[in-house]
C-alpha positions as semicolon CSV with decimal commas, in nm:
position;residue;x (nm);y (nm);z (nm)
1;M;2,026;-1,257;0,973
2;Y;1,987;-0,931;0,785
3;D;2,091;-0,627;0,992
4;A;1,906;-0,313;0,884
5;A;2,157;-0,093;1,063
6;S;2,469;-0,218;0,886
7;E;2,389;-0,395;0,558
8;S;2,329;-0,188;0,246
9;G;2,496;-0,316;-0,070
10;P;2,346;-0,572;-0,307
11;R;2,434;-0,937;-0,270
12;D;2,639;-1,105;-0,538
13;L;2,555;-0,915;-0,857
14;D;2,727;-1,193;-1,050
15;R;2,435;-1,420;-0,969
16;L;2,181;-1,196;-1,140
17;P;2,046;-1,344;-1,464
18;N;2,177;-1,211;-1,796
19;L;2,305;-0,885;-1,645
20;H;2,430;-0,597;-1,863
21;K;2,573;-0,263;-1,755
22;G;2,404;0,050;-1,884
23;K;2,084;0,248;-1,852
24;L;1,774;0,112;-2,024
25;E;1,459;0,323;-2,050
26;L;1,152;0,110;-1,987
27;P;0,837;0,176;-2,191
28;S;0,511;0,286;-2,036
29;P;0,238;0,021;-2,006
30;G;-0,021;-0,035;-2,276
31;A;-0,048;-0,113;-2,647
32;K;0,247;-0,008;-2,865
33;G;0,100;-0,068;-3,210
34;P;0,010;-0,392;-3,390
35;R;-0,029;-0,682;-3,150
36;F;0,264;-0,871;-3,308
37;Q;0,593;-0,746;-3,448
38;T;0,712;-0,847;-3,795
39;G;1,014;-0,788;-4,015
40;T;1,300;-0,776;-3,765
41;G;1,548;-0,869;-4,038
42;P;1,837;-1,117;-4,055
43;S;2,110;-1,170;-3,797
44;P;2,449;-1,335;-3,848
45;R;2,462;-1,461;-3,490
46;I;2,213;-1,749;-3,504
47;V;2,370;-2,063;-3,354
48;K;2,184;-2,391;-3,394
49;G;1,843;-2,226;-3,399
50;E;1,612;-2,021;-3,617
51;F;1,408;-1,706;-3,591
52;A;1,060;-1,738;-3,451
53;S;0,769;-1,500;-3,479
54;A;0,586;-1,381;-3,170
55;S;0,262;-1,461;-3,352
56;E;0,377;-1,825;-3,371
57;F;0,424;-1,825;-2,992
58;P;0,158;-1,577;-2,876
59;Y;0,207;-1,687;-2,515
60;I;0,579;-1,606;-2,495
61;V;0,678;-1,277;-2,329
62;G;1,000;-1,098;-2,244
63;I;1,061;-0,987;-1,885
64;V;1,292;-0,683;-1,877
65;T;1,430;-0,538;-1,552
66;T;1,649;-0,237;-1,474
67;L;1,849;-0,187;-1,155
68;R;2,054;0,099;-1,010
69;V;2,340;0,028;-0,769
70;D;2,557;0,309;-0,628
71;G;2,498;0,529;-0,931
72;D;2,558;0,250;-1,183
73;Y;2,275;0,118;-1,397
74;F;2,220;-0,243;-1,501
75;W;1,957;-0,425;-1,699
76;G;1,871;-0,779;-1,791
77;W;1,591;-0,993;-1,921
78;C;1,431;-1,334;-1,905
79;T;1,159;-1,515;-2,094
80;G;0,819;-1,624;-1,964
81;T;0,490;-1,774;-2,076
82;I;0,136;-1,646;-2,034
83;I;-0,080;-1,889;-1,835
84;A;-0,375;-1,650;-1,779
85;P;-0,450;-1,296;-1,902
86;N;-0,273;-1,148;-1,598
87;K;-0,033;-1,432;-1,507
88;V;0,312;-1,520;-1,642
89;L;0,504;-1,837;-1,559
90;T;0,882;-1,799;-1,537
91;A;1,188;-1,908;-1,339
92;A;1,227;-1,808;-0,975
93;H;1,576;-1,675;-1,043
94;C;1,419;-1,425;-1,286
95;V;1,193;-1,289;-1,011
96;T;1,375;-1,303;-0,677
97;G;1,728;-1,228;-0,794
98;M;1,701;-0,883;-0,948
99;P;1,495;-0,613;-0,776
100;G;1,421;-0,313;-0,994
101;A;1,168;-0,169;-1,234
102;T;1,024;-0,448;-1,450
103;R;0,812;-0,466;-1,764
104;V;0,655;-0,769;-1,928
105;I;0,652;-0,733;-2,308
106;A;0,422;-0,941;-2,528
107;G;0,411;-0,968;-2,906
108;N;0,768;-0,867;-2,993
109;D;1,007;-1,065;-3,211
110;Q;1,291;-0,866;-3,052
111;L;1,317;-0,706;-2,708
112;V;1,623;-0,478;-2,715
113;D;1,797;-0,336;-3,023
114;S;2,172;-0,305;-3,087
115;N;2,173;0,043;-2,931
116;G;2,037;-0,086;-2,602
117;N;1,683;0,043;-2,648
118;I;1,355;-0,141;-2,606
119;V;1,213;-0,216;-2,950
120;G;0,888;-0,024;-2,990
121;G;0,611;0,012;-3,244
122;S;0,432;-0,313;-3,168
123;G;0,322;-0,548;-2,893
124;Y;0,188;-0,477;-2,548
125;V;0,366;-0,373;-2,227
126;A;0,241;-0,465;-1,879
127;E;0,358;-0,378;-1,529
128;V;0,409;-0,624;-1,244
129;A;0,164;-0,624;-0,952
130;S;0,296;-0,912;-0,740
131;N;0,477;-1,245;-0,755
132;W;0,452;-1,600;-0,627
133;T;0,768;-1,809;-0,582
134;H;0,785;-2,175;-0,489
135;P;0,847;-2,189;-0,112
136;S;1,124;-2,448;-0,156
137;W;1,323;-2,241;-0,407
138;N;1,666;-2,292;-0,248
139;L;1,806;-1,942;-0,291
140;A;1,956;-1,932;0,060
141;Q;2,157;-2,246;-0,014
142;Q;2,278;-2,095;-0,342
143;Y;2,400;-1,780;-0,165
144;D;2,591;-1,992;0,087
145;D;2,742;-2,232;-0,165
146;P;2,826;-2,137;-0,527
147;E;2,822;-2,509;-0,613
148;A;2,473;-2,566;-0,473
149;P;2,209;-2,715;-0,702
150;I;1,926;-2,500;-0,840
151;R;1,599;-2,648;-0,716
152;N;1,228;-2,557;-0,743
153;D;1,310;-2,271;-0,979
154;V;0,948;-2,166;-1,042
155;S;0,765;-1,833;-1,009
156;V;0,441;-1,679;-1,131
157;I;0,415;-1,306;-1,205
158;T;0,082;-1,128;-1,159
159;L;0,036;-0,831;-1,392
160;K;-0,136;-0,500;-1,322
161;Q;-0,293;-0,505;-1,667
162;N;-0,470;-0,797;-1,834
163;L;-0,303;-0,881;-2,163
164;P;-0,523;-0,852;-2,475
165;A;-0,699;-1,166;-2,596
166;E;-0,460;-1,213;-2,889
167;Y;-0,195;-1,328;-2,642
168;T;-0,343;-1,669;-2,573
169;P;-0,223;-1,864;-2,268
170;V;-0,001;-2,167;-2,320
171;S;-0,138;-2,515;-2,247
172;L;0,041;-2,677;-1,956
173;G;0,112;-3,048;-1,930
174;N;-0,074;-3,252;-1,672
175;Q;0,031;-3,305;-1,311
176;G;0,208;-3,639;-1,278
177;D;0,218;-3,718;-1,651
178;Q;0,555;-3,879;-1,727
179;T;0,499;-3,941;-2,098
180;P;0,652;-3,619;-2,239
181;Y;0,983;-3,682;-2,063
182;A;1,071;-4,013;-2,229
183;A;1,424;-4,016;-2,369
184;G;1,432;-3,935;-2,739
185;T;1,106;-3,739;-2,737
186;S;1,130;-3,434;-2,961
187;A;1,077;-3,104;-2,776
188;V;1,064;-2,740;-2,887
189;I;1,260;-2,473;-2,702
190;A;1,200;-2,101;-2,753
191;G;1,310;-1,776;-2,595
192;Y;1,481;-1,439;-2,625
193;G;1,822;-1,563;-2,510
194;K;2,179;-1,545;-2,629
195;T;2,299;-1,758;-2,917
196;G;2,616;-1,878;-2,751
197;P;2,846;-1,835;-2,451
198;E;3,052;-1,567;-2,631
199;D;2,751;-1,365;-2,742
200;D;2,847;-1,047;-2,554
201;Y;2,606;-0,827;-2,750
202;P;2,289;-1,034;-2,771
203;D;2,018;-0,907;-3,002
204;S;1,738;-1,059;-2,789
205;R;1,555;-1,204;-3,090
206;L;1,291;-1,467;-3,035
207;R;1,429;-1,798;-3,157
208;K;1,323;-2,160;-3,153
209;S;1,479;-2,500;-3,203
210;T;1,412;-2,868;-3,151
211;V;1,600;-3,081;-2,899
212;P;1,577;-3,443;-2,782
213;M;1,474;-3,532;-2,429
214;Q;1,744;-3,718;-2,240
215;S;1,720;-3,996;-1,983
216;D;1,772;-3,936;-1,612
217;S;2,092;-4,139;-1,626
218;Y;2,225;-3,912;-1,901
219;C;2,123;-3,598;-1,710
220;N;2,248;-3,711;-1,372
221;V;2,510;-3,468;-1,241
222;P;2,593;-3,582;-0,887
223;G;2,478;-3,330;-0,630
224;Q;2,303;-3,116;-0,894
225;Y;2,034;-3,328;-1,054
226;Y;1,704;-3,420;-0,887
227;S;1,493;-3,627;-1,124
228;A;1,158;-3,552;-0,957
229;E;1,215;-3,178;-0,998
230;M;1,403;-3,140;-1,327
231;F;1,502;-3,297;-1,657
232;C;1,749;-3,220;-1,932
233;A;1,727;-3,197;-2,310
234;G;1,974;-3,137;-2,591
235;A;2,258;-3,331;-2,749
236;G;2,547;-3,084;-2,741
237;L;2,896;-3,191;-2,638
238;P;3,218;-2,996;-2,572
239;G;3,352;-2,890;-2,910
240;A;3,038;-3,017;-3,084
241;P;2,761;-2,769;-2,998
242;E;2,398;-2,841;-3,069
243;S;2,074;-2,654;-3,010
244;D;2,033;-2,534;-2,655
245;T;1,887;-2,260;-2,439
246;C;2,117;-1,989;-2,303
247;N;2,117;-1,671;-2,091
248;G;1,798;-1,475;-2,149
249;D;1,600;-1,789;-2,228
250;S;1,562;-1,849;-1,854
251;G;1,198;-1,884;-1,755
252;G;1,091;-1,973;-2,108
253;P;0,917;-2,288;-2,225
254;I;1,013;-2,629;-2,349
255;L;0,715;-2,786;-2,525
256;V;0,610;-3,134;-2,630
257;A;0,316;-3,172;-2,868
258;G;0,224;-2,807;-2,812
259;K;0,211;-2,825;-2,432
260;Q;0,461;-2,667;-2,197
261;V;0,628;-2,939;-1,992
262;G;0,923;-2,745;-1,852
263;V;1,069;-2,408;-1,759
264;T;1,422;-2,317;-1,869
265;S;1,631;-2,314;-1,553
266;W;2,007;-2,376;-1,570
267;G;2,293;-2,527;-1,766
268;Y;2,663;-2,531;-1,837
269;T;2,838;-2,395;-2,149
270;C;2,557;-2,304;-2,387
271;G;2,523;-2,559;-2,665
272;E;2,802;-2,785;-2,537
273;A;2,594;-2,967;-2,276
274;P;2,224;-3,034;-2,233
275;G;2,003;-2,764;-2,087
276;F;1,824;-2,827;-1,758
277;Y;1,456;-2,751;-1,706
278;V;1,202;-2,748;-1,425
279;R;0,991;-3,063;-1,455
280;L;0,645;-2,907;-1,467
281;N;0,452;-3,230;-1,411
282;N;0,564;-3,196;-1,048
283;Y;0,447;-2,833;-1,019
284;V;0,139;-2,781;-1,238
285;N;-0,115;-2,793;-0,956
286;T;0,097;-2,561;-0,740
287;V;0,136;-2,315;-1,026
288;K;-0,235;-2,321;-1,108
289;A;-0,321;-2,250;-0,743
290;D;-0,184;-1,899;-0,792
291;L;-0,440;-1,831;-1,066
292;T;-0,718;-1,799;-0,808
293;R;-0,535;-1,599;-0,541
294;P;-0,693;-1,260;-0,465
295;P;-0,516;-0,959;-0,615
296;L;-0,273;-0,767;-0,394
297;V;-0,149;-0,410;-0,387
298;N;0,205;-0,447;-0,257
299;A;0,402;-0,160;-0,108
300;D;0,624;-0,166;-0,416
301;W;0,844;0,140;-0,452
302;T;1,064;0,037;-0,748
303;G;0,815;-0,112;-0,994
304;D;0,900;-0,483;-0,975
305;G;0,588;-0,598;-0,791
306;R;0,784;-0,679;-0,475
307;T;0,718;-0,514;-0,142
308;D;0,978;-0,259;-0,028
309;L;1,007;-0,080;0,305
310;I;1,093;0,284;0,374
311;A;1,226;0,393;0,713
312;R;1,295;0,737;0,863
313;D;1,579;0,788;1,110
314;S;1,619;1,053;1,380
315;G;1,809;1,275;1,136
316;G;1,511;1,294;0,900
317;N;1,665;1,067;0,635
318;L;1,450;0,823;0,441
319;R;1,609;0,487;0,361
320;L;1,470;0,242;0,107
321;Y;1,494;-0,131;0,180
322;Y;1,450;-0,335;-0,137
323;G;1,249;-0,651;-0,089
324;S;1,379;-0,959;-0,269
325;G;1,027;-1,097;-0,296
326;F;1,125;-1,412;-0,108
327;S;1,169;-1,427;0,268
328;N;1,339;-1,769;0,258
329;D;1,644;-1,625;0,080
330;G;1,862;-1,640;0,391
331;Y;1,834;-1,264;0,441
332;G;1,472;-1,242;0,551
333;G;1,360;-1,106;0,214
334;F;1,591;-0,801;0,209
335;Y;1,810;-0,748;-0,097
336;M;1,981;-0,413;-0,040
337;S;1,915;-0,061;0,086
338;R;1,999;0,295;-0,012
339;Q;1,921;0,644;0,110
340;L;1,619;0,786;-0,068
341;N;1,618;1,142;0,052
342;S;1,684;1,373;0,346
343;G;1,501;1,657;0,517
344;W;1,195;1,466;0,637
345;G;1,244;1,534;1,007
346;S;1,002;1,828;1,018
347;F;0,704;1,614;0,920
348;K;0,478;1,477;1,191
349;R;0,337;1,205;0,968
350;V;0,488;1,043;0,659
351;F;0,319;0,762;0,468
352;R;0,280;0,609;0,124
353;V;-0,021;0,632;-0,103
354;Y;-0,081;0,450;-0,430
355;N;-0,255;0,589;-0,740
356;W;-0,351;0,923;-0,583
357;N;-0,313;1,096;-0,919
358;G;-0,469;0,813;-1,119
359;D;-0,123;0,713;-1,245
360;K;-0,096;0,373;-1,068
361;R;0,228;0,491;-0,907
362;P;0,333;0,522;-0,543
363;S;0,370;0,862;-0,381
364;I;0,462;0,984;-0,036
365;M;0,233;1,210;0,163
366;A;0,375;1,410;0,451
367;M;0,209;1,635;0,708
368;K;0,389;1,914;0,889
369;T;0,321;1,989;1,254
370;T;0,139;2,302;1,137
371;G;-0,112;2,091;0,944
372;E;0,000;2,136;0,581
373;L;-0,031;1,815;0,379
374;Y;0,212;1,760;0,089
375;I;0,241;1,493;-0,177
376;Y;0,569;1,381;-0,337
377;N;0,517;1,197;-0,663
378;T;0,741;0,934;-0,825
379;D;0,806;0,785;-1,167
380;G;0,700;0,440;-1,044
381;Q;1,060;0,318;-1,066
382;G;1,187;0,439;-0,730
383;N;1,265;0,802;-0,817
384;F;1,095;1,123;-0,704
385;V;0,953;1,350;-0,974
386;G;0,963;1,718;-0,883
387;G;0,926;1,854;-0,532
388;G;0,645;1,843;-0,283
389;K;0,301;1,976;-0,375
390;L;0,068;2,125;-0,115
391;I;-0,267;1,944;-0,133
392;G;-0,430;2,046;0,194
393;T;-0,417;2,250;0,512
394;G;-0,573;2,218;0,856
395;W;-0,474;1,855;0,916
396;A;-0,293;1,910;1,246
397;G;-0,600;1,844;1,459
398;F;-0,633;1,480;1,361
399;T;-0,500;1,222;1,606
400;A;-0,453;0,946;1,348
401;L;-0,420;0,937;0,970
402;M;-0,407;0,634;0,739
403;V;-0,453;0,561;0,370
404;T;-0,665;0,302;0,189
405;N;-0,644;0,216;-0,180
406;N;-1,006;0,140;-0,267
407;W;-1,235;0,205;0,028
408;M;-1,534;0,306;-0,185
409;G;-1,490;0,038;-0,450
410;N;-1,403;0,297;-0,717
411;N;-1,029;0,220;-0,736
412;R;-0,945;0,556;-0,582
413;P;-0,746;0,594;-0,261
414;S;-0,889;0,757;0,050
415;L;-0,738;0,910;0,361
416;L;-0,908;0,804;0,683
417;V;-0,852;1,034;0,980
418;R;-0,952;1,028;1,344
419;K;-1,066;1,343;1,520
420;S;-0,993;1,413;1,885
421;N;-1,354;1,322;1,970
422;G;-1,309;0,974;1,817
423;D;-1,492;1,039;1,490
424;L;-1,354;0,864;1,182
425;V;-1,367;1,074;0,864
426;R;-1,298;0,977;0,503
427;Y;-1,136;1,201;0,238
428;T;-1,127;1,041;-0,108
429;S;-0,914;1,128;-0,411
430;N;-1,088;1,244;-0,726
431;G;-0,845;1,034;-0,930
432;A;-0,656;1,336;-1,060
433;G;-0,465;1,457;-0,756
434;G;-0,749;1,647;-0,590
435;W;-1,036;1,569;-0,355
436;E;-1,373;1,413;-0,427
437;N;-1,512;1,530;-0,091
438;P;-1,286;1,811;0,037
439;S;-1,496;1,858;0,352
440;G;-1,471;1,490;0,444
441;T;-1,738;1,232;0,521
442;R;-1,787;1,088;0,868
443;I;-1,791;0,708;0,858
444;G;-1,769;0,615;1,226
445;T;-1,757;0,721;1,591
446;G;-1,590;0,589;1,904
447;W;-1,244;0,519;1,760
448;N;-1,041;0,662;2,049
449;G;-0,981;0,318;2,196
450;F;-0,702;0,242;1,949
451;N;-0,337;0,352;1,963
452;L;-0,236;0,228;1,617
453;F;-0,412;0,168;1,286
454;L;-0,328;-0,051;0,987
455;T;-0,489;-0,040;0,643
456;P;-0,373;-0,357;0,464
457;G;-0,626;-0,349;0,181
458;A;-0,851;-0,649;0,119
459;W;-0,739;-0,850;0,423
460;K;-0,991;-1,127;0,358
461;G;-0,921;-1,149;-0,016
462;D;-1,275;-1,053;-0,115
463;G;-1,199;-0,709;-0,256
464;L;-1,332;-0,525;0,050
465;E;-1,078;-0,314;0,236
466;V;-1,033;-0,315;0,611
467;I;-0,899;-0,111;0,901
468;I;-0,715;-0,294;1,177
469;G;-0,685;-0,117;1,512
470;R;-0,466;-0,204;1,810
471;T;-0,608;-0,149;2,158
472;S;-0,410;-0,048;2,466
473;T;-0,412;-0,414;2,572
474;G;-0,248;-0,529;2,247
475;V;-0,561;-0,672;2,083
476;L;-0,597;-0,638;1,705
477;K;-0,951;-0,576;1,577
478;M;-1,049;-0,576;1,212
479;Y;-1,328;-0,362;1,062
480;Q;-1,427;-0,428;0,702
481;S;-1,573;-0,184;0,452
482;D;-1,872;-0,289;0,244
483;G;-1,719;-0,110;-0,056
484;K;-1,988;0,159;-0,046
485;G;-1,879;0,364;0,252
486;G;-2,035;0,144;0,520
487;W;-1,928;-0,157;0,724
488;T;-1,981;-0,533;0,703
489;N;-1,894;-0,580;1,073
490;P;-1,947;-0,250;1,257
491;A;-1,860;-0,407;1,593
492;G;-1,524;-0,532;1,464
493;T;-1,367;-0,878;1,471
494;Q;-1,071;-0,971;1,689
495;I;-0,789;-1,118;1,480
496;G;-0,503;-1,124;1,728
497;S;-0,371;-1,048;2,074
498;G;-0,033;-0,987;2,234
499;W;0,065;-0,708;1,995
500;G;0,118;-0,442;2,262
501;G;0,496;-0,476;2,271
502;F;0,556;-0,384;1,907
503;K;0,709;-0,044;1,830
504;H;0,609;-0,061;1,463
505;I;0,353;-0,277;1,281
506;M;0,315;-0,278;0,902
507;T;0,086;-0,451;0,653
508;P;0,273;-0,387;0,326
509;G;0,120;-0,670;0,121
510;D;0,318;-0,986;0,048
511;W;0,668;-1,004;0,196
512;S;0,722;-1,381;0,202
513;G;0,677;-1,449;-0,171
514;D;0,359;-1,657;-0,155
515;N;0,145;-1,381;-0,312
516;M;-0,068;-1,355;0,002
517;M;-0,104;-1,086;0,269
518;D;0,159;-1,060;0,544
519;M;0,211;-0,851;0,857
520;L;0,546;-0,722;0,986
521;G;0,623;-0,600;1,336
522;V;0,929;-0,454;1,510
523;N;0,951;-0,568;1,872
524;S;1,119;-0,413;2,175
525;N;1,448;-0,581;2,078
526;N;1,438;-0,396;1,744
527;Q;1,389;-0,722;1,558
528;M;1,145;-0,744;1,269
529;R;0,907;-1,040;1,271
530;L;0,705;-1,179;0,980
531;Y;0,348;-1,308;1,021
532;T;0,189;-1,478;0,720
533;T;-0,176;-1,530;0,625
534;N;-0,365;-1,745;0,376
535;G;-0,487;-1,438;0,188
536;K;-0,837;-1,484;0,330
537;G;-0,795;-1,322;0,669
538;Q;-0,661;-1,626;0,855
539;W;-0,311;-1,671;0,992
540;I;-0,073;-1,930;0,852
541;D;0,192;-1,838;1,107
542;A;0,038;-1,645;1,396
543;S;0,355;-1,692;1,604
544;G;0,575;-1,520;1,349
545;K;0,947;-1,551;1,286
546;V;1,237;-1,307;1,312
547;I;1,361;-1,195;0,969
548;S;1,593;-0,904;1,053
549;S;1,741;-0,689;1,328
550;G;1,884;-0,341;1,378
551;W;1,568;-0,129;1,346
552;G;1,621;0,075;1,663
553;S;1,736;0,397;1,495
554;F;1,413;0,447;1,300
555;N;1,109;0,637;1,423
556;L;0,894;0,550;1,121
557;I;0,876;0,238;0,902
558;F;0,621;0,225;0,623
């Protein structure tokens, strides 16, 4: 079990996909010029493949991630395919294995140049909002045993920005259809990967090739191969390399007759053995189910779409706990931690807010005991930008303060505060760092019966935000906004009981990796428990499970 008090360093950097040391500056989101890049020039390092144009594969994207560990910077990339304007299909090991700032890049023939810079001047860049990973992705087994098989290696990335219409989604094969996997069938592989096992300085060009499907008997590696979940393709042998996928192609497609039938997953020496792919006919319906899940705003601090936690200790230090995006990883969904900052002990309240300045980035707001309210902005990649900025005074008289992302349905955050007389008052951002209603707007009375408030966002998945209050008897009651400043259920709806013994309760978005709302609570034993929902306001696991321990030294977790 993960121990928040003692564990800090990252787990097994060698397992991260296609990792390179160095600092890579990620581009801002949006259009970068023509939709598709052309004229990237020749390369002497092509091995058993040929250049491909992004316009030929308008659904292929690059997924680039940067990571900082103990002052050192790393970066890596994978390939993915567009399956909806805001959804990208890729491998689970590209999503859960490398927490850090991530960009999805469409329309480029090349991702990173020889100087280690993102190639600009064309294409479109999108940020990651959230992720879904197959619940049976066996990451915990892989951590325990380096020789473990790689199973159910499937994830779907949800983007913050819809990709332009020129980037058309790929057609997926049909659930249960065995026809494309017949031995000898010609298949197309494509991706931004390396051109061989010794390619230490990959140019990340988009390439394609054709490979033959192989039979299950040919693919069968004892203890590694599961025919219902995977298949292999390619004819390479030791000393006689043939076309194959390699590092950086992970998450990319293998296609038969123009339809994607697999996801690049794993292999041995590139080109000298067949490549192994997720067998999509076993996963298509599961993948498509994510297309209709309600959007989430995760408490993502680093820019990878995964929920992170921040905790304050008695010394006033803030510590960042990176979420892996997958609670079944054997560590409860925690990847590593590091100290963010110090000097926060003088603040009475400290909390996160998203998009306060209209920049779609997280910030921290902090209130001093004397009532001054400050905001600390970030670059969206886990780093503070500048110092604190005073944005208000006179806040000391409020007995509760919480933040919502879209209470009024205008995509602007609001602060909801409780007065000593039980009135609930709303203060909404003007989208540029100031206030839309600096005097506040009363939206309710009689709120003194609660000792804790949660603002999880659209708890029921319908786009309408909620407040959840805990009573002195441990009952949780949910009150839903109508998106216009009023209420859909002014009397509240009970959604749980028995929550009185928790020292901290958080609703940070999705922690488990199913792209649906979760709740976390720290009990009297300083253990953190995970409670999952179906994204529509109903519990999947109302009993919860312990995912970590060692939270006793923190007086705030948010």
